[in-house]
C-alpha cells in the first residue's frame, strides 16, 4: 500500500471513530493551530522568505494575520454554526421538527498553492477542522521551504492521524487523487483544476476549486486617479504580482492613460524605493520557470514603466492578454468608456474579481449588474479577502464553491435535511391517501403551499399567549 493510500485509510478509520465530532475536540485543535502559528512564527517567516522573499512583517500581514482571525472567528462561533438550523415549514409540517443539521462530510483532501503557501493551505483547514472533517493537507511543492516546515511541525500541534501533511510534487498529488475522498478543496490554476475535477468525478467527489484568471480593473476618468492608482499599485505589486486576486490589467479611457502610468510609477517608487531589488518588502518571483514565463509575456509589448519605455507607442502583446499574468506586469488597455469596458470583460472568461474605481455609485452598480465574477470590489484592491462574512471564491473559469468564516464551515459540511414527525395526528394524512378526490386535493393545496416561517410561528405563538392571557383576565376580573 502506498504512503498516500495509507494516509487516506488511516484518516478514514480515525474519522469513523467519531473523534472529530465533539465541539471541544474541534476547538482544541483550532487552538493548537493558533499555537502552531504563534510558536512557529520564526520558522514560518524564514520559510516564506526562502520561498518568496517575503519580509517577516509581510508574512504576518499577508499570511498569518488573516489565519489567526479566521481561527478565532471559528472558535467563537463554532457552537452556533454546528447547531441545527430551523427552516420555514408549511401548514402540513407545522407541528413537526424541521431543520438543517450540518454534518461532517468525511475525509477531505486540501491541495494548496505556492503563492501564499500558508494562507491558502491552512485557511481551508480551519473550515475543515470546524466542520469536523478529517483532512489530508497537501502543500505546494513549489514553495518547498514552507511545505517542509508544515510537514515537520504541524503534526506536533494537530492530531497526526486526523490531519496528516503529505508533501511532494505532481506525481505525489496525483496519487491521492486516485483515492476516494468526500471532498477535495483545491487552490491553484484552472488547468490543474480541471484535472482535479476529472479525478474527483471518478468517485463522485464534490470539489471546491479556488482558481485564478484575469481580474480586470476599470478606472473611471472622473475618479480620484491619484488614490485609485495608489491602491491599485499596492494590490498589483504586493507579493510581486503573484496574487490570485491581483488586478490583472487596467481598462481606462485614453485621456487618463498617461496620468495613470505616471501615478503608478510614482507609487512604485514610493512603496519600493528606487531600487526594489534590494528592498525587503518587494518579494521575488517564485522560481526560474515562472520568471521566464513572466518575462516571455512581455514580448511584443511596449513597457511604459520599469524597462526601456516609449509611452507614445503603447502596445500590448497578445500573450499578455492570453493568460493570467501572475507577476509584476500591469497592462493598460484603453476603452471608450464604461460600455466598452463592460463589453471587454464580458467577452472573456468570468474573472475572480472585477475592480472598478469611480465616485459614481450608479456606474459601480451598473458594472455589478452587467458583469459576472467571483467578487466585485469598488475603489480598492484585495481587501474583500479580509471580510470573513463574504464568501470568497470564483465563478466559471475562476472556480467553484467558496470559503472564509462560516462559508468554510458550510462548504465542508453536508447540510442534512431533517424532518421529525409524530406518529400521531394520522387524520391529517388521510387527504394524501387514496382515493384522491378534488376536496382532498384542495385541502392539500392549502396546507402544502402555505409557508410558515420561524418568525411567523413565533408571532403566532405570541398571539396565542396574548389571547390566552386576555381570556384569563376577562374570566377572572371582568365578569
Ligand atoms: P501550484 O503549481 O503550486 O499547483 C497547485 C497545487 O496543484 C500544488 O499542490 C501542486 O502539487 C498541484 N498540482 C500541480 N500540477 C498538478 C497535476 N498535474 N496534477 C495534480 N496536482 C497538481 O500552483 P499554481 O497552479 O501555479 O498556482 C497558481 C494559480 O493558483 C494561479 O492561477 C492563481 O490565481 C491560483 N490561485 C488561486 C487562489 C484562490 O484563492 N482563488 C489562491 C492562490 C492561487
Coordinates of C-alpha atoms and ligand atoms in Angstrom, one line a residue:
X1 CA 0.0 0.0 0.0
X2 CA 1.4 3.4 -1.0
X3 CA 2.1 6.2 1.6
X4 CA -0.9 8.1 0.2
X5 CA -3.3 5.2 0.4
X6 CA -2.2 4.5 3.9
X7 CA -2.7 8.1 4.9
X8 CA -6.3 8.1 3.4
X9 CA -7.1 4.8 5.0
X10 CA -5.8 5.9 8.4
X11 CA -7.7 9.1 8.1
X12 CA -11.0 7.3 7.2
X13 CA -10.6 4.8 10.1
X14 CA -10.0 7.6 12.6
X15 CA -12.8 9.6 11.2
X16 CA -15.2 6.7 11.6
X17 CA -14.4 6.7 15.3
X18 CA -16.3 10.0 15.5
X19 CA -13.3 11.6 17.3
X20 CA -13.6 14.8 15.3
X21 CA -17.2 15.5 16.2
X22 CA -17.3 16.8 19.8
X23 CA -17.1 20.6 19.8
X24 CA -14.5 20.6 22.5
X25 CA -12.2 18.5 20.3
X26 CA -12.6 20.9 17.3
X27 CA -12.0 23.9 19.5
X28 CA -8.9 22.2 21.0
X29 CA -7.5 21.5 17.5
X30 CA -8.2 25.1 16.4
X31 CA -6.4 26.4 19.5
X32 CA -3.5 24.2 18.7
X33 CA -3.4 25.6 15.2
X34 CA -3.2 29.1 16.7
X35 CA -0.3 27.9 18.9
X36 CA 1.5 26.5 15.9
X37 CA 1.2 29.9 14.2
X38 CA 2.5 31.8 17.2
X39 CA 5.1 29.4 18.4
X40 CA 6.5 28.6 14.9
X41 CA 6.3 32.1 13.5
X42 CA 10.1 32.3 13.1
X43 CA 10.1 29.1 11.1
X44 CA 7.1 30.2 9.1
X45 CA 8.8 33.6 8.3
X46 CA 12.1 32.0 7.4
X47 CA 10.5 29.5 5.1
X48 CA 8.4 32.2 3.3
X49 CA 11.4 34.4 3.0
X50 CA 13.3 31.5 1.3
X51 CA 10.3 30.7 -0.9
X52 CA 9.1 34.1 -2.0
X53 CA 11.5 36.7 -0.5
X54 CA 8.7 37.9 1.8
X55 CA 9.7 40.0 4.8
X56 CA 8.8 39.0 8.3
X57 CA 6.2 41.7 8.7
X58 CA 4.9 40.9 5.2
X59 CA 4.4 37.3 6.1
X60 CA 2.5 38.3 9.2
X61 CA 0.4 40.8 7.3
X62 CA -0.4 38.6 4.3
X63 CA -0.2 35.1 5.6
X64 CA -0.8 34.5 9.2
X65 CA -2.9 37.5 10.5
X66 CA -5.9 36.6 8.4
X67 CA -5.5 33.0 9.5
X68 CA -5.5 34.0 13.2
X69 CA -8.6 36.0 12.6
X70 CA -10.3 33.1 10.9
X71 CA -9.4 30.6 13.6
X72 CA -10.6 33.0 16.4
X73 CA -13.9 33.5 14.5
X74 CA -14.4 29.8 14.2
X75 CA -13.6 29.2 17.9
X76 CA -16.1 31.9 18.9
X77 CA -18.9 30.8 16.5
X78 CA -18.5 27.1 16.2
X79 CA -21.3 26.2 18.5
X80 CA -23.7 28.4 16.6
X81 CA -22.5 27.1 13.2
X82 CA -22.9 23.5 14.2
X83 CA -26.3 23.9 15.7
X84 CA -29.4 22.7 13.9
X85 CA -30.9 25.4 11.6
X86 CA -34.7 25.6 11.7
X87 CA -36.3 26.3 8.4
X88 CA -39.7 27.5 7.2
X89 CA -42.5 25.0 7.4
X90 CA -45.8 24.5 5.6
X91 CA -49.1 24.0 7.4
X92 CA -48.7 20.2 6.9
X93 CA -45.5 20.2 8.9
X94 CA -46.3 23.0 11.3
X95 CA -46.2 20.7 14.4
X96 CA -43.1 18.8 13.2
X97 CA -39.4 19.5 13.8
X98 CA -37.9 20.7 10.5
X99 CA -34.3 21.8 10.4
X100 CA -31.0 21.5 8.6
X101 CA -28.3 19.7 10.5
X102 CA -24.7 20.4 9.3
X103 CA -22.8 17.1 9.4
X104 CA -19.2 16.4 8.7
X105 CA -18.5 15.4 5.1
X106 CA -15.9 12.8 6.0
X107 CA -12.3 12.8 4.6
X108 CA -11.2 15.9 2.8
X109 CA -8.1 16.5 0.6
X110 CA -6.8 20.0 0.8
X111 CA -4.4 20.9 -2.1
X112 CA -2.6 24.3 -1.6
X113 CA -0.8 26.6 -4.0
X114 CA 2.6 28.3 -3.6
X115 CA 1.9 32.0 -3.8
X116 CA 0.5 32.4 -0.2
X117 CA 1.7 29.0 1.0
X118 CA 0.3 29.4 4.5
X119 CA -2.9 31.3 3.9
X120 CA -4.3 29.2 1.0
X121 CA -3.4 25.9 2.6
X122 CA -4.3 26.4 6.2
X123 CA -7.3 28.6 5.8
X124 CA -9.4 25.8 4.2
X125 CA -8.1 23.6 7.1
X126 CA -9.7 26.0 9.6
X127 CA -13.1 25.3 8.0
X128 CA -12.3 21.6 7.8
X129 CA -11.5 21.3 11.5
X130 CA -14.5 23.4 12.4
X131 CA -16.7 21.2 10.2
X132 CA -15.3 18.1 12.0
X133 CA -13.9 16.6 8.8
X134 CA -10.7 14.7 8.7
X135 CA -8.3 16.4 6.3
X136 CA -5.2 15.4 4.4
X137 CA -3.1 18.5 3.7
X138 CA -1.0 18.7 0.6
X139 CA 1.0 21.9 0.4
X140 CA 2.5 23.0 -2.9
X141 CA 5.9 21.5 -3.6
X142 CA 6.8 24.8 -5.4
X143 CA 7.0 26.7 -2.1
X144 CA 9.2 23.8 -0.8
X145 CA 10.5 25.5 2.4
X146 CA 7.0 26.3 3.6
X147 CA 5.9 22.7 2.8
X148 CA 8.8 21.3 4.8
X149 CA 8.0 23.4 7.9
X150 CA 4.4 22.4 7.6
X151 CA 5.3 18.7 7.3
X152 CA 7.7 18.9 10.2
X153 CA 5.9 20.9 12.7
X154 CA 2.1 20.8 12.1
X155 CA 1.8 17.2 13.3
X156 CA 3.4 18.3 16.6
X157 CA 0.3 20.5 17.2
X158 CA -2.6 18.8 15.4
X159 CA -3.8 15.2 15.7
X160 CA -1.4 13.3 13.4
X161 CA -3.9 10.7 12.2
X162 CA -6.7 13.2 11.5
X163 CA -4.7 15.9 9.8
X164 CA -1.6 14.4 8.1
X165 CA 0.6 16.5 5.8
X166 CA 1.6 14.9 2.5
X167 CA 4.4 16.5 0.6
X168 CA 5.7 16.0 -2.9
X169 CA 5.2 17.2 -6.4
X170 CA 2.8 16.5 -9.2
X171 CA 3.1 12.7 -9.0
X172 CA 2.6 12.7 -5.3
X173 CA -0.5 14.8 -5.7
X174 CA -1.9 12.6 -8.5
X175 CA -1.5 9.5 -6.3
X176 CA -4.0 10.6 -3.5
X177 CA -6.3 11.9 -6.3
X178 CA -6.9 8.3 -7.2
X179 CA -8.3 7.6 -3.8
X180 CA -11.9 8.3 -2.7
X181 CA -12.4 11.4 -0.7
X182 CA -15.6 13.0 0.5
X183 CA -14.5 16.5 -0.7
X184 CA -11.5 17.9 -2.5
X185 CA -10.5 21.5 -1.8
X186 CA -8.1 22.7 -4.5
X187 CA -6.3 26.0 -4.9
X188 CA -4.3 26.6 -8.0
X189 CA -4.5 27.1 -11.7
X190 CA -7.6 26.5 -13.8
X191 CA -5.7 24.0 -15.9
X192 CA -4.8 21.7 -13.0
X193 CA -8.3 22.5 -11.5
X194 CA -9.8 20.6 -14.5
X195 CA -7.6 17.6 -13.8
X196 CA -8.5 17.6 -10.1
X197 CA -12.2 17.8 -11.0
X198 CA -11.7 14.9 -13.5
X199 CA -10.1 12.8 -10.8
X200 CA -12.9 13.7 -8.4
X201 CA -15.6 12.8 -10.9
X202 CA -14.5 9.2 -10.8
X203 CA -15.7 8.9 -7.2
X204 CA -18.5 11.5 -7.5
X205 CA -16.5 13.6 -5.0
X206 CA -17.6 17.2 -4.7
X207 CA -14.9 19.8 -5.2
X208 CA -14.1 23.4 -4.3
X209 CA -11.9 24.9 -6.9
X210 CA -10.2 28.2 -5.9
X211 CA -8.7 29.2 -9.2
X212 CA -7.3 32.3 -10.8
X213 CA -7.8 34.2 -14.1
X214 CA -7.5 37.7 -15.4
X215 CA -9.2 40.2 -13.0
X216 CA -9.9 43.4 -14.8
X217 CA -9.7 46.9 -13.2
X218 CA -11.7 49.7 -14.7
X219 CA -10.8 53.3 -13.8
X220 CA -13.5 55.9 -14.4
X221 CA -11.9 59.1 -15.7
X222 CA -13.8 61.1 -13.2
X223 CA -12.5 59.3 -10.1
X224 CA -9.6 60.4 -7.8
X225 CA -6.9 58.9 -10.0
X226 CA -4.2 59.5 -7.5
X227 CA -5.8 57.5 -4.8
X228 CA -7.1 54.9 -7.3
X229 CA -3.5 54.3 -8.6
X230 CA -2.1 54.1 -5.1
X231 CA -4.5 51.3 -4.2
X232 CA -4.0 49.6 -7.5
X233 CA -0.2 49.7 -7.2
X234 CA -0.4 48.1 -3.8
X235 CA -2.9 45.4 -4.9
X236 CA -0.8 44.6 -8.0
X237 CA 2.7 44.6 -6.8
X238 CA 2.3 43.0 -3.4
X239 CA 4.0 39.6 -3.5
X240 CA 5.5 40.5 -6.8
X241 CA 2.1 40.3 -8.5
X242 CA 1.7 36.6 -7.5
X243 CA -1.7 37.1 -6.0
X244 CA -4.8 35.4 -7.4
X245 CA -6.9 38.5 -6.8
X246 CA -4.3 41.0 -8.1
X247 CA -5.7 43.3 -10.7
X248 CA -4.5 41.7 -13.9
X249 CA -5.0 44.6 -16.3
X250 CA -6.4 48.1 -16.3
X251 CA -9.2 49.4 -18.5
X252 CA -9.4 53.2 -18.9
X253 CA -10.1 55.9 -21.4
X254 CA -7.1 57.2 -23.4
X255 CA -7.4 60.7 -21.9
X256 CA -6.3 59.4 -18.4
X257 CA -3.8 56.8 -19.6
X258 CA -0.6 58.8 -19.2
X259 CA -1.8 60.1 -15.8
X260 CA -2.4 56.5 -14.7
X261 CA 1.1 55.5 -15.8
X262 CA 2.6 58.5 -14.1
X263 CA 0.8 57.8 -10.8
X264 CA 1.6 54.1 -10.8
X265 CA 5.3 54.8 -11.5
X266 CA 5.3 57.3 -8.6
X267 CA 3.7 54.8 -6.2
X268 CA 6.1 52.0 -7.2
X269 CA 9.0 54.3 -6.3
X270 CA 7.4 55.4 -3.1
X271 CA 6.5 51.9 -2.0
X272 CA 9.6 50.0 -3.1
X273 CA 12.2 52.8 -3.4
X274 CA 14.4 53.5 -6.5
X275 CA 15.9 50.1 -6.0
X276 CA 13.2 47.5 -5.4
X277 CA 15.8 44.7 -5.9
X278 CA 17.3 45.3 -2.5
X279 CA 14.2 46.5 -0.8
X280 CA 12.9 43.9 1.7
X281 CA 9.2 44.4 1.1
X282 CA 9.5 43.7 -2.6
X283 CA 9.4 39.9 -2.9
X284 CA 10.7 37.5 -5.5
X285 CA 9.2 35.5 -8.4
X286 CA 8.9 32.0 -7.0
X287 CA 11.4 30.3 -9.4
X288 CA 13.2 30.4 -12.7
X289 CA 10.4 28.8 -14.6
X290 CA 7.9 31.5 -13.5
X291 CA 10.5 34.2 -14.0
X292 CA 11.0 33.1 -17.6
X293 CA 7.2 32.8 -18.1
X294 CA 6.6 36.4 -16.9
X295 CA 9.5 37.7 -19.0
X296 CA 8.1 36.0 -22.1
X297 CA 4.7 37.5 -21.5
X298 CA 6.2 41.0 -22.2
X299 CA 7.4 40.0 -25.6
X300 CA 5.9 42.3 -28.2
X301 CA 4.6 44.8 -25.7
X302 CA 5.8 48.3 -25.1
X303 CA 7.0 48.8 -21.5
X304 CA 5.9 52.2 -20.0
X305 CA 7.4 51.8 -16.6
X306 CA 10.2 49.6 -15.3
X307 CA 12.0 49.0 -18.6
X308 CA 13.0 51.0 -21.6
X309 CA 9.9 52.8 -22.2
X310 CA 8.2 54.6 -25.1
X311 CA 4.8 55.7 -23.9
X312 CA 3.8 57.1 -27.2
X313 CA 3.9 53.6 -28.7
X314 CA 2.0 51.8 -26.0
X315 CA 1.2 48.4 -27.4
X316 CA 0.1 45.2 -25.6
X317 CA 1.4 42.0 -27.0
X318 CA -1.1 39.2 -27.4
X319 CA 0.5 36.9 -24.8
X320 CA -0.2 39.5 -22.1
X321 CA -3.9 39.2 -22.6
X322 CA -4.0 35.4 -23.2
X323 CA -3.3 34.1 -19.7
X324 CA -3.3 35.2 -16.1
X325 CA -0.1 37.3 -15.6
X326 CA 0.6 36.3 -12.0
X327 CA 3.7 38.6 -11.9
X328 CA 4.5 42.3 -11.7
X329 CA 3.2 43.3 -15.1
X330 CA 0.2 45.6 -15.5
X331 CA -1.1 46.1 -19.0
X332 CA -3.3 49.1 -19.7
X333 CA -6.0 48.7 -22.3
X334 CA -7.8 51.8 -23.5
X335 CA -11.6 51.7 -24.0
X336 CA -14.0 54.4 -25.0
X337 CA -15.9 54.3 -21.6
X338 CA -17.7 52.0 -19.3
X339 CA -19.8 50.5 -22.0
X340 CA -16.8 49.2 -23.8
X341 CA -15.2 48.1 -20.6
X342 CA -18.2 46.0 -19.7
X343 CA -18.2 44.5 -23.2
X344 CA -14.5 43.8 -22.9
X345 CA -15.0 42.0 -19.6
X346 CA -18.0 40.0 -20.8
X347 CA -16.1 38.9 -23.9
X348 CA -13.7 36.9 -21.7
X349 CA -13.9 34.2 -19.0
X350 CA -15.6 35.1 -15.8
X351 CA -12.8 36.6 -13.5
X352 CA -12.2 36.1 -9.8
X353 CA -12.7 39.8 -9.2
X354 CA -13.9 42.8 -11.1
X355 CA -12.3 46.0 -9.8
X356 CA -13.9 49.4 -10.5
X357 CA -12.7 52.8 -9.4
X358 CA -15.3 55.6 -9.5
X359 CA -17.1 58.2 -7.5
X360 CA -20.2 57.4 -9.3
X361 CA -22.2 54.8 -7.4
X362 CA -24.6 54.4 -10.4
X363 CA -21.6 53.4 -12.6
X364 CA -20.4 51.0 -9.9
X365 CA -23.9 49.4 -9.6
X366 CA -24.1 49.2 -13.4
X367 CA -20.8 47.2 -13.5
X368 CA -22.2 44.9 -10.8
X369 CA -25.4 44.4 -12.7
X370 CA -23.9 43.9 -16.2
X371 CA -20.8 41.7 -15.5
X372 CA -20.2 38.5 -13.5
X373 CA -17.2 37.5 -11.4
X374 CA -16.3 35.8 -8.1
X375 CA -16.4 39.2 -6.4
X376 CA -16.7 42.8 -7.2
X377 CA -14.6 45.4 -5.3
X378 CA -15.1 49.1 -5.8
X379 CA -12.4 51.7 -5.0
X380 CA -9.9 49.3 -3.5
X381 CA -7.9 46.2 -4.2
X382 CA -7.7 42.8 -2.4
X383 CA -9.4 43.8 0.9
X384 CA -12.6 41.9 0.2
X385 CA -10.5 38.8 1.1
X386 CA -10.3 40.1 4.7
X387 CA -14.1 40.2 5.2
X388 CA -14.9 36.8 6.6
X389 CA -18.6 37.3 6.1
X390 CA -18.1 37.5 2.3
X391 CA -17.9 34.1 0.5
X392 CA -14.5 34.0 -1.2
X393 CA -14.4 32.1 -4.5
X394 CA -14.7 32.2 -8.2
X395 CA -17.3 31.5 -10.8
X396 CA -17.0 29.8 -14.1
X397 CA -13.3 29.6 -15.1
X398 CA -12.2 31.3 -11.9
X399 CA -13.6 28.4 -9.7
X400 CA -16.5 27.0 -7.9
X401 CA -17.5 26.9 -4.3
X402 CA -16.4 29.4 -1.7
X403 CA -15.0 29.8 1.8
X404 CA -13.9 32.1 4.7
X405 CA -15.7 32.3 8.0
X406 CA -18.9 30.4 8.2
X407 CA -18.8 29.8 4.5
X408 CA -15.7 27.5 5.0
X409 CA -17.7 25.6 7.6
X410 CA -20.7 25.3 5.3
X411 CA -18.6 24.4 2.3
X412 CA -17.1 21.4 4.1
X413 CA -20.3 20.2 5.8
X414 CA -23.1 18.3 4.4
X415 CA -26.3 20.2 5.0
X416 CA -28.6 17.4 6.0
X417 CA -32.3 17.9 5.8
X418 CA -34.1 16.6 8.9
X419 CA -37.8 16.3 9.4
X420 CA -39.1 14.6 12.6
X421 CA -42.8 13.9 12.5
X422 CA -45.0 12.4 15.3
X423 CA -46.8 9.1 14.8
X424 CA -50.0 10.8 16.0
X425 CA -52.3 13.1 14.0
X426 CA -52.9 10.5 11.4
X427 CA -56.2 12.1 10.4
X428 CA -54.4 15.0 8.7
X429 CA -52.7 12.5 6.4
X430 CA -55.9 11.0 5.1
X431 CA -56.1 13.7 2.5
X432 CA -53.0 12.3 0.7
X433 CA -54.0 8.6 0.8
X434 CA -56.1 7.1 -2.0
X435 CA -58.8 7.5 -3.1
X436 CA -57.7 11.0 -4.4
X437 CA -60.6 13.4 -4.6
X438 CA -61.0 17.1 -5.6
X439 CA -61.9 18.0 -2.0
X440 CA -58.8 16.3 -0.5
X441 CA -56.6 18.0 -3.2
X442 CA -57.9 21.4 -2.3
X443 CA -57.0 20.8 1.3
X444 CA -53.5 19.6 0.4
X445 CA -53.1 22.6 -1.8
X446 CA -54.0 24.9 1.1
X447 CA -51.8 23.2 3.7
X448 CA -48.9 22.5 1.4
X449 CA -48.5 25.8 -0.3
X450 CA -48.8 27.9 2.8
X451 CA -45.3 28.6 4.0
X452 CA -44.8 29.3 7.7
X453 CA -41.6 30.9 8.7
X454 CA -40.0 30.6 12.2
X455 CA -40.8 34.3 12.8
X456 CA -44.4 33.7 11.8
X457 CA -44.6 30.8 14.1
X458 CA -43.1 32.8 17.0
X459 CA -45.6 35.6 16.2
X460 CA -48.5 33.1 16.2
X461 CA -47.3 31.6 19.5
X462 CA -47.1 35.1 20.9
X463 CA -50.6 35.9 19.7
X464 CA -51.9 32.7 21.1
X465 CA -50.3 33.5 24.5
X466 CA -51.7 37.0 24.4
X467 CA -55.2 35.7 23.5
X468 CA -54.9 33.2 26.4
X469 CA -53.9 35.9 28.8
X470 CA -56.7 38.2 27.6
X471 CA -59.2 35.3 28.1
X472 CA -57.9 34.7 31.6
X473 CA -58.2 38.4 32.5
X474 CA -61.7 38.6 31.2
X475 CA -62.7 35.5 33.0
X476 CA -61.0 36.3 36.3
X477 CA -61.6 40.1 36.7
X478 CA -64.2 41.4 34.3
X479 CA -67.1 39.0 34.5
Ligands
LIG1 P1 1.0 25.0 -8.0 O1 1.9 24.7 -9.1 O2 1.5 25.1 -6.6 O3 -0.2 24.0 -8.0 C1 -1.2 23.9 -7.1 C2 -1.3 22.5 -6.5 O4 -1.6 21.6 -7.5 C3 0.1 22.0 -5.9 O5 -0.2 21.5 -4.6 C4 0.6 21.0 -6.9 O6 1.3 20.0 -6.3 C5 -0.7 20.5 -7.5 N1 -0.5 20.1 -8.9 C6 0.2 20.8 -9.9 N2 0.1 20.1 -11.1 C7 -0.7 19.0 -10.8 C8 -1.2 18.0 -11.6 N3 -0.9 17.8 -12.9 N4 -2.0 17.0 -11.1 C9 -2.3 17.1 -9.8 N5 -1.9 18.1 -9.0 C10 -1.1 19.0 -9.5 O7 0.2 26.4 -8.2 P2 -0.2 27.1 -9.5 O8 -1.2 26.3 -10.2 O9 1.0 27.6 -10.2 O10 -0.9 28.3 -8.7 C11 -1.1 29.5 -9.2 C12 -2.6 29.6 -9.6 O11 -3.3 29.5 -8.4 C13 -2.9 30.9 -10.2 O12 -3.8 30.8 -11.3 C14 -3.6 31.6 -9.0 O13 -4.5 32.6 -9.5 C15 -4.3 30.5 -8.4 N6 -4.6 30.8 -7.0 C16 -5.9 30.9 -6.7 C17 -6.2 31.3 -5.4 C18 -7.6 31.4 -5.0 O14 -7.9 31.5 -3.8 N7 -8.6 31.5 -5.9 C19 -5.2 31.4 -4.4 C20 -3.9 31.2 -4.8 C21 -3.6 30.9 -6.1

